[in-house]
Short mmCIF file of N, CA and C in Angstrom, two decimals:
data_model
loop_
_atom_site.label_atom_id
_atom_site.label_comp_id
_atom_site.label_asym_id
_atom_site.label_seq_id
_atom_site.Cartn_x
_atom_site.Cartn_y
_atom_site.Cartn_z
N MET A 1 284.45 79.92 105.15
CA MET A 1 284.54 79.88 103.71
C MET A 1 283.72 78.73 103.17
N THR A 2 283.27 78.89 101.98
CA THR A 2 282.48 77.87 101.31
C THR A 2 283.40 76.85 100.64
N ALA A 3 283.13 75.54 100.86
CA ALA A 3 283.93 74.51 100.20
C ALA A 3 283.49 74.41 98.74
N ARG A 4 284.46 74.24 97.83
CA ARG A 4 284.13 74.16 96.42
C ARG A 4 285.29 73.53 95.66
N ASP A 5 284.98 73.07 94.49
CA ASP A 5 286.00 72.50 93.60
C ASP A 5 286.67 73.68 92.90
N PRO A 6 287.98 73.91 93.16
CA PRO A 6 288.64 75.09 92.58
C PRO A 6 288.65 75.11 91.06
N LEU A 7 288.60 73.96 90.41
CA LEU A 7 288.62 73.93 88.95
C LEU A 7 287.25 74.23 88.35
N ARG A 8 286.21 74.07 89.12
CA ARG A 8 284.86 74.34 88.64
C ARG A 8 284.24 75.55 89.33
N ASP A 9 285.07 76.31 89.98
CA ASP A 9 284.59 77.45 90.75
C ASP A 9 283.90 78.47 89.84
N PRO A 10 282.64 78.77 90.08
CA PRO A 10 281.92 79.72 89.21
C PRO A 10 282.42 81.15 89.33
N TRP A 11 283.22 81.44 90.34
CA TRP A 11 283.71 82.81 90.55
C TRP A 11 285.00 83.10 89.77
N ARG A 12 285.58 82.09 89.14
CA ARG A 12 286.84 82.28 88.42
C ARG A 12 286.76 83.35 87.32
N PRO A 13 285.73 83.37 86.47
CA PRO A 13 285.68 84.42 85.44
C PRO A 13 285.63 85.83 86.03
N ALA A 14 284.88 86.01 87.09
CA ALA A 14 284.82 87.34 87.73
C ALA A 14 286.18 87.71 88.32
N MET A 15 286.86 86.72 88.91
CA MET A 15 288.18 87.01 89.48
C MET A 15 289.18 87.33 88.38
N ARG A 16 289.06 86.68 87.24
CA ARG A 16 289.95 87.02 86.11
C ARG A 16 289.73 88.48 85.68
N GLU A 17 288.48 88.90 85.68
CA GLU A 17 288.17 90.30 85.36
C GLU A 17 288.78 91.24 86.40
N ALA A 18 288.70 90.88 87.66
CA ALA A 18 289.31 91.68 88.72
C ALA A 18 290.82 91.73 88.56
N LEU A 19 291.42 90.61 88.16
CA LEU A 19 292.87 90.59 87.90
C LEU A 19 293.25 91.52 86.75
N ALA A 20 292.41 91.59 85.75
CA ALA A 20 292.66 92.52 84.63
C ALA A 20 292.63 93.96 85.14
N ARG A 21 291.72 94.25 86.05
CA ARG A 21 291.65 95.60 86.63
C ARG A 21 292.90 95.87 87.46
N ALA A 22 293.37 94.85 88.18
CA ALA A 22 294.56 95.02 89.02
C ALA A 22 295.77 95.41 88.20
N ALA A 23 295.90 94.85 87.02
CA ALA A 23 297.04 95.16 86.16
C ALA A 23 297.13 96.65 85.84
N ALA A 24 295.99 97.33 85.77
CA ALA A 24 295.99 98.76 85.47
C ALA A 24 296.64 99.58 86.57
N ALA A 25 296.66 99.06 87.79
CA ALA A 25 297.23 99.80 88.91
C ALA A 25 298.75 99.97 88.78
N THR A 26 299.39 99.01 88.18
CA THR A 26 300.86 99.06 88.12
C THR A 26 301.38 100.22 87.28
N ALA A 27 300.60 100.72 86.35
CA ALA A 27 301.03 101.83 85.50
C ALA A 27 301.33 103.09 86.31
N THR A 28 300.70 103.23 87.47
CA THR A 28 300.92 104.40 88.30
C THR A 28 301.72 104.07 89.56
N GLY A 29 302.26 102.86 89.61
CA GLY A 29 303.04 102.45 90.78
C GLY A 29 302.20 102.00 91.94
N ASP A 30 300.91 101.79 91.70
CA ASP A 30 300.03 101.31 92.75
C ASP A 30 300.10 99.79 92.86
N VAL A 31 299.88 99.28 94.05
CA VAL A 31 299.86 97.84 94.28
C VAL A 31 298.74 97.24 93.44
N PRO A 32 299.02 96.17 92.69
CA PRO A 32 298.02 95.61 91.77
C PRO A 32 296.91 94.84 92.45
N VAL A 33 295.91 95.59 92.89
CA VAL A 33 294.69 95.01 93.45
C VAL A 33 293.54 95.53 92.60
N GLY A 34 292.68 94.62 92.19
CA GLY A 34 291.52 94.99 91.39
C GLY A 34 290.25 94.47 92.03
N ALA A 35 289.15 95.17 91.78
CA ALA A 35 287.87 94.77 92.37
C ALA A 35 286.75 95.10 91.41
N LEU A 36 285.65 94.37 91.60
CA LEU A 36 284.43 94.69 90.88
C LEU A 36 283.23 94.32 91.73
N VAL A 37 282.13 94.97 91.45
CA VAL A 37 280.87 94.66 92.12
C VAL A 37 279.93 94.10 91.08
N LEU A 38 279.43 92.91 91.38
CA LEU A 38 278.46 92.25 90.51
C LEU A 38 277.06 92.43 91.08
N GLY A 39 276.10 92.65 90.20
CA GLY A 39 274.72 92.77 90.62
C GLY A 39 274.11 91.41 90.88
N PRO A 40 272.80 91.36 91.12
CA PRO A 40 272.13 90.09 91.39
C PRO A 40 272.42 89.07 90.29
N GLY A 41 272.46 87.82 90.68
CA GLY A 41 272.74 86.76 89.72
C GLY A 41 274.01 86.02 90.05
N GLY A 42 274.61 86.35 91.19
CA GLY A 42 275.82 85.65 91.60
C GLY A 42 276.95 85.86 90.62
N PRO A 43 277.67 84.78 90.27
CA PRO A 43 278.83 84.92 89.39
C PRO A 43 278.48 85.45 88.00
N ASP A 44 277.22 85.32 87.61
CA ASP A 44 276.79 85.79 86.30
C ASP A 44 276.14 87.16 86.35
N GLY A 45 276.21 87.82 87.50
CA GLY A 45 275.60 89.14 87.63
C GLY A 45 276.32 90.18 86.78
N GLU A 46 275.59 91.23 86.45
CA GLU A 46 276.15 92.34 85.66
C GLU A 46 277.19 93.09 86.48
N ILE A 47 278.26 93.52 85.83
CA ILE A 47 279.28 94.33 86.51
C ILE A 47 278.71 95.74 86.69
N LEU A 48 278.57 96.14 87.96
CA LEU A 48 278.00 97.44 88.29
C LEU A 48 279.07 98.49 88.58
N GLY A 49 280.24 98.05 88.98
CA GLY A 49 281.32 98.98 89.30
C GLY A 49 282.64 98.25 89.35
N THR A 50 283.70 98.96 89.02
CA THR A 50 285.04 98.38 89.05
C THR A 50 286.00 99.37 89.70
N GLY A 51 287.14 98.85 90.09
CA GLY A 51 288.18 99.73 90.63
C GLY A 51 289.50 99.00 90.71
N HIS A 52 290.55 99.76 90.77
CA HIS A 52 291.88 99.23 91.07
C HIS A 52 292.54 100.25 91.99
N ASN A 53 293.54 99.80 92.71
CA ASN A 53 294.20 100.70 93.64
C ASN A 53 294.67 101.97 92.93
N GLU A 54 294.42 103.11 93.57
CA GLU A 54 294.81 104.41 93.02
C GLU A 54 295.41 105.32 94.08
N ARG A 55 295.92 104.75 95.15
CA ARG A 55 296.47 105.59 96.22
C ARG A 55 297.64 106.43 95.73
N GLU A 56 298.57 105.81 95.02
CA GLU A 56 299.73 106.55 94.51
C GLU A 56 299.29 107.55 93.43
N ALA A 57 298.38 107.12 92.58
CA ALA A 57 297.93 107.97 91.46
C ALA A 57 297.20 109.22 91.94
N THR A 58 296.43 109.07 93.02
CA THR A 58 295.58 110.18 93.46
C THR A 58 296.03 110.83 94.77
N GLY A 59 296.93 110.16 95.49
CA GLY A 59 297.33 110.68 96.80
C GLY A 59 296.23 110.52 97.83
N ASP A 60 295.28 109.64 97.57
CA ASP A 60 294.13 109.42 98.44
C ASP A 60 294.32 108.11 99.19
N PRO A 61 294.46 108.16 100.52
CA PRO A 61 294.69 106.93 101.27
C PRO A 61 293.51 105.96 101.25
N THR A 62 292.33 106.45 100.88
CA THR A 62 291.15 105.56 100.81
C THR A 62 290.90 105.02 99.41
N ALA A 63 291.78 105.30 98.47
CA ALA A 63 291.56 104.88 97.08
C ALA A 63 291.97 103.42 96.87
N HIS A 64 291.40 102.55 97.68
CA HIS A 64 291.60 101.11 97.51
C HIS A 64 290.62 100.62 96.45
N ALA A 65 290.99 99.54 95.78
CA ALA A 65 290.17 99.00 94.70
C ALA A 65 288.73 98.74 95.14
N GLU A 66 288.56 98.17 96.33
CA GLU A 66 287.22 97.83 96.81
C GLU A 66 286.36 99.07 97.01
N VAL A 67 286.93 100.08 97.64
CA VAL A 67 286.18 101.31 97.91
C VAL A 67 285.76 101.96 96.59
N LEU A 68 286.67 102.00 95.63
CA LEU A 68 286.34 102.60 94.34
C LEU A 68 285.27 101.82 93.60
N ALA A 69 285.33 100.48 93.66
CA ALA A 69 284.31 99.66 93.01
C ALA A 69 282.96 99.82 93.70
N LEU A 70 282.95 99.87 95.03
CA LEU A 70 281.68 100.07 95.76
C LEU A 70 281.08 101.44 95.44
N ARG A 71 281.92 102.48 95.39
CA ARG A 71 281.42 103.82 95.05
C ARG A 71 280.82 103.84 93.65
N ALA A 72 281.50 103.21 92.69
CA ALA A 72 281.00 103.19 91.31
C ALA A 72 279.68 102.44 91.22
N ALA A 73 279.55 101.33 91.92
CA ALA A 73 278.30 100.57 91.90
C ALA A 73 277.17 101.37 92.54
N ALA A 74 277.45 102.04 93.64
CA ALA A 74 276.43 102.85 94.30
C ALA A 74 275.97 104.00 93.40
N ARG A 75 276.91 104.63 92.72
CA ARG A 75 276.54 105.70 91.77
C ARG A 75 275.64 105.14 90.67
N ARG A 76 276.03 104.00 90.15
CA ARG A 76 275.27 103.39 89.05
C ARG A 76 273.85 103.05 89.48
N LEU A 77 273.70 102.52 90.70
CA LEU A 77 272.38 102.13 91.20
C LEU A 77 271.62 103.30 91.81
N GLY A 78 272.32 104.36 92.14
CA GLY A 78 271.67 105.50 92.79
C GLY A 78 271.29 105.21 94.22
N ALA A 79 272.00 104.30 94.87
CA ALA A 79 271.71 103.92 96.25
C ALA A 79 272.97 103.38 96.90
N TRP A 80 273.11 103.63 98.19
CA TRP A 80 274.29 103.13 98.89
C TRP A 80 274.14 101.68 99.31
N ARG A 81 272.92 101.20 99.41
CA ARG A 81 272.71 99.80 99.79
C ARG A 81 272.91 98.92 98.56
N LEU A 82 273.91 98.05 98.63
CA LEU A 82 274.23 97.17 97.51
C LEU A 82 273.76 95.74 97.81
N THR A 83 272.55 95.66 98.33
CA THR A 83 271.93 94.37 98.62
C THR A 83 271.86 93.54 97.35
N ASP A 84 272.04 92.25 97.49
CA ASP A 84 272.05 91.30 96.36
C ASP A 84 273.29 91.43 95.48
N CYS A 85 274.26 92.21 95.90
CA CYS A 85 275.49 92.39 95.11
C CYS A 85 276.64 91.61 95.72
N THR A 86 277.66 91.39 94.89
CA THR A 86 278.87 90.67 95.31
C THR A 86 280.08 91.54 95.02
N LEU A 87 280.96 91.67 96.00
CA LEU A 87 282.24 92.34 95.82
C LEU A 87 283.29 91.27 95.54
N VAL A 88 283.96 91.38 94.41
CA VAL A 88 285.03 90.45 94.02
C VAL A 88 286.33 91.24 94.02
N VAL A 89 287.34 90.74 94.75
CA VAL A 89 288.60 91.47 94.87
C VAL A 89 289.77 90.50 94.87
N THR A 90 290.87 90.91 94.29
CA THR A 90 292.02 90.02 94.11
C THR A 90 292.80 89.77 95.39
N LEU A 91 292.65 90.61 96.40
CA LEU A 91 293.35 90.46 97.67
C LEU A 91 292.34 90.56 98.81
N GLU A 92 292.51 89.73 99.81
CA GLU A 92 291.63 89.78 100.98
C GLU A 92 291.51 91.22 101.47
N PRO A 93 290.29 91.71 101.67
CA PRO A 93 290.10 93.11 102.09
C PRO A 93 290.75 93.44 103.43
N CYS A 94 291.23 94.68 103.54
CA CYS A 94 291.74 95.21 104.79
C CYS A 94 290.56 95.61 105.67
N THR A 95 290.84 96.12 106.86
CA THR A 95 289.74 96.49 107.77
C THR A 95 288.86 97.60 107.17
N MET A 96 289.47 98.59 106.50
CA MET A 96 288.68 99.66 105.91
C MET A 96 287.74 99.12 104.84
N CYS A 97 288.27 98.28 103.97
CA CYS A 97 287.48 97.77 102.86
C CYS A 97 286.44 96.75 103.32
N ALA A 98 286.79 95.95 104.31
CA ALA A 98 285.82 95.01 104.88
C ALA A 98 284.69 95.80 105.53
N GLY A 99 285.04 96.86 106.25
CA GLY A 99 284.02 97.72 106.86
C GLY A 99 283.13 98.37 105.82
N ALA A 100 283.72 98.80 104.72
CA ALA A 100 282.93 99.41 103.64
C ALA A 100 281.96 98.39 103.04
N ALA A 101 282.40 97.14 102.88
CA ALA A 101 281.53 96.09 102.35
C ALA A 101 280.36 95.82 103.29
N VAL A 102 280.64 95.81 104.58
CA VAL A 102 279.57 95.62 105.57
C VAL A 102 278.59 96.79 105.50
N LEU A 103 279.11 98.00 105.48
CA LEU A 103 278.24 99.19 105.45
C LEU A 103 277.44 99.28 104.16
N ALA A 104 277.99 98.77 103.06
CA ALA A 104 277.28 98.80 101.78
C ALA A 104 276.24 97.68 101.69
N ARG A 105 276.27 96.77 102.65
CA ARG A 105 275.31 95.66 102.71
C ARG A 105 275.42 94.68 101.55
N VAL A 106 276.66 94.49 101.02
CA VAL A 106 276.81 93.49 99.97
C VAL A 106 276.47 92.12 100.54
N ASP A 107 275.96 91.26 99.70
CA ASP A 107 275.58 89.92 100.16
C ASP A 107 276.78 89.00 100.31
N ARG A 108 277.82 89.27 99.51
CA ARG A 108 278.95 88.35 99.51
C ARG A 108 280.22 89.08 99.13
N VAL A 109 281.34 88.58 99.67
CA VAL A 109 282.67 89.07 99.32
C VAL A 109 283.47 87.86 98.86
N VAL A 110 284.00 87.95 97.65
CA VAL A 110 284.81 86.90 97.06
C VAL A 110 286.21 87.48 96.88
N TYR A 111 287.22 86.80 97.43
CA TYR A 111 288.57 87.33 97.28
C TYR A 111 289.53 86.25 96.81
N GLY A 112 290.68 86.71 96.30
CA GLY A 112 291.70 85.82 95.76
C GLY A 112 292.77 85.49 96.78
N ALA A 113 293.84 86.28 96.80
CA ALA A 113 294.97 86.02 97.68
C ALA A 113 294.65 86.36 99.13
N VAL A 114 295.14 85.54 100.02
CA VAL A 114 295.02 85.78 101.46
C VAL A 114 296.05 86.83 101.85
N ASP A 115 295.67 87.74 102.76
CA ASP A 115 296.58 88.77 103.25
C ASP A 115 296.81 88.57 104.74
N THR A 116 297.87 87.85 105.08
CA THR A 116 298.14 87.53 106.48
C THR A 116 298.61 88.74 107.29
N LYS A 117 299.00 89.83 106.60
CA LYS A 117 299.49 91.01 107.30
C LYS A 117 298.39 92.03 107.59
N ALA A 118 297.34 92.06 106.75
CA ALA A 118 296.32 93.09 106.94
C ALA A 118 294.92 92.60 106.60
N GLY A 119 294.74 91.31 106.35
CA GLY A 119 293.44 90.78 105.94
C GLY A 119 292.39 90.84 107.03
N ALA A 120 291.18 91.24 106.64
CA ALA A 120 290.07 91.36 107.60
C ALA A 120 288.88 90.50 107.19
N ALA A 121 289.18 89.39 106.50
CA ALA A 121 288.13 88.43 106.13
C ALA A 121 288.48 87.05 106.68
N GLY A 122 289.23 87.05 107.78
CA GLY A 122 289.54 85.79 108.43
C GLY A 122 291.01 85.55 108.71
N SER A 123 291.91 86.28 108.05
CA SER A 123 293.34 86.04 108.26
C SER A 123 293.84 86.67 109.55
N LEU A 124 293.87 87.99 109.59
CA LEU A 124 294.33 88.70 110.77
C LEU A 124 293.14 89.10 111.63
N TRP A 125 292.13 89.63 110.99
CA TRP A 125 290.85 89.98 111.63
C TRP A 125 289.74 89.31 110.84
N ASP A 126 288.52 89.38 111.38
CA ASP A 126 287.37 88.86 110.64
C ASP A 126 286.20 89.82 110.76
N VAL A 127 286.40 91.00 110.22
CA VAL A 127 285.37 92.04 110.26
C VAL A 127 284.11 91.58 109.54
N LEU A 128 284.26 90.88 108.44
CA LEU A 128 283.10 90.50 107.63
C LEU A 128 282.15 89.55 108.34
N ARG A 129 282.66 88.77 109.28
CA ARG A 129 281.79 87.80 109.97
C ARG A 129 281.67 88.11 111.46
N ASP A 130 281.97 89.34 111.85
CA ASP A 130 281.89 89.72 113.25
C ASP A 130 280.43 89.78 113.70
N ARG A 131 280.07 88.94 114.62
CA ARG A 131 278.67 88.83 115.07
C ARG A 131 278.15 90.10 115.75
N ARG A 132 279.04 90.99 116.13
CA ARG A 132 278.60 92.23 116.76
C ARG A 132 278.08 93.25 115.75
N LEU A 133 278.34 93.01 114.47
CA LEU A 133 277.91 93.95 113.44
C LEU A 133 276.51 93.58 112.93
N ASN A 134 275.84 94.56 112.35
CA ASN A 134 274.46 94.36 111.91
C ASN A 134 274.33 93.65 110.57
N HIS A 135 275.43 93.45 109.88
CA HIS A 135 275.39 92.78 108.58
C HIS A 135 276.64 91.93 108.43
N ARG A 136 276.47 90.70 107.96
CA ARG A 136 277.59 89.80 107.76
C ARG A 136 277.46 89.13 106.39
N PRO A 137 278.24 89.60 105.42
CA PRO A 137 278.18 88.98 104.09
C PRO A 137 278.80 87.59 104.10
N GLU A 138 278.39 86.79 103.14
CA GLU A 138 279.03 85.50 102.91
C GLU A 138 280.45 85.79 102.44
N VAL A 139 281.41 84.95 102.84
CA VAL A 139 282.80 85.13 102.44
C VAL A 139 283.25 83.89 101.68
N ILE A 140 283.79 84.12 100.49
CA ILE A 140 284.35 83.04 99.67
C ILE A 140 285.77 83.45 99.35
N GLY A 141 286.73 82.70 99.87
CA GLY A 141 288.13 83.08 99.73
C GLY A 141 288.93 82.14 98.85
N SER A 142 290.10 82.61 98.49
CA SER A 142 291.10 81.84 97.75
C SER A 142 290.69 81.46 96.33
N VAL A 143 289.88 82.30 95.68
CA VAL A 143 289.53 82.07 94.28
C VAL A 143 290.70 82.55 93.42
N LEU A 144 291.27 81.67 92.63
CA LEU A 144 292.47 81.96 91.83
C LEU A 144 293.57 82.57 92.70
N ALA A 145 293.71 82.05 93.90
CA ALA A 145 294.65 82.61 94.88
C ALA A 145 296.08 82.66 94.34
N GLU A 146 296.51 81.62 93.63
CA GLU A 146 297.88 81.61 93.11
C GLU A 146 298.10 82.72 92.09
N ASP A 147 297.16 82.91 91.18
CA ASP A 147 297.28 83.97 90.18
C ASP A 147 297.28 85.34 90.84
N CYS A 148 296.37 85.53 91.79
CA CYS A 148 296.28 86.81 92.48
C CYS A 148 297.55 87.08 93.29
N GLY A 149 298.05 86.07 93.97
CA GLY A 149 299.27 86.21 94.75
C GLY A 149 300.48 86.48 93.87
N ARG A 150 300.53 85.83 92.71
CA ARG A 150 301.65 86.02 91.79
C ARG A 150 301.72 87.47 91.30
N ALA A 151 300.57 88.06 91.03
CA ALA A 151 300.55 89.46 90.58
C ALA A 151 301.18 90.37 91.63
N LEU A 152 300.89 90.11 92.89
CA LEU A 152 301.46 90.90 93.97
C LEU A 152 302.95 90.62 94.16
N THR A 153 303.31 89.35 94.14
CA THR A 153 304.72 88.97 94.31
C THR A 153 305.57 89.57 93.19
N ASP A 154 305.10 89.46 91.96
CA ASP A 154 305.85 90.02 90.82
C ASP A 154 306.02 91.53 90.97
N PHE A 155 304.97 92.22 91.42
CA PHE A 155 305.03 93.67 91.60
C PHE A 155 306.10 94.04 92.63
N PHE A 156 306.05 93.39 93.78
CA PHE A 156 307.00 93.75 94.84
C PHE A 156 308.42 93.29 94.52
N ARG A 157 308.57 92.21 93.83
CA ARG A 157 309.89 91.73 93.41
C ARG A 157 310.53 92.77 92.47
N ALA A 158 309.75 93.33 91.57
CA ALA A 158 310.25 94.31 90.61
C ALA A 158 310.64 95.62 91.29
N ARG A 159 310.10 95.89 92.44
CA ARG A 159 310.42 97.13 93.16
C ARG A 159 311.69 96.94 93.94
#
C-alpha cells in the first residue's frame, strides 16, 4: 500500500462518490458496496462507469459493484482494456473482483474497508499483486475506511 496522509488523501472525493453508490444497494437488500472507474488523470479522472451490488436485485452472483463498474467503463470506452484507469471501491475486492481488475488491466485499485473474510487485495489473499499474473495494478487501501466500514456495519446490524 502507498503511504499517505489520510486527511489530505486525494482519493477521498472519489471514495465519497463510491459510498453514495453503495447506499443505493440497500434499497434492494444488497450489501452496500459501491464502485466506480475513473479514467486517466488519477483522482481527478472522469467517471467512466459506476456500480453497486445488485446480487439480490438481479439474482446474479457476479453482480458485484466492481464487476458492474468495470463493465460500464468498458462499454463506454468500447474496449475491455481499461489501461490508465482506476477502480475505486468501498470494500476490499474479493477474488472474483480482484481477478476482473487484473484482467481489465486497470492501473490502480483504491479501496475503503478491509475485508478480512474475503479480501483479495492483501487481507486474505493478494490476487492484485500476485507476481505470477501478467498484470499487477497499484493498490491503495483504507481510504475513508471508517466510513466505508460503518456503512457495512450499519447494514448488517439492521438485519
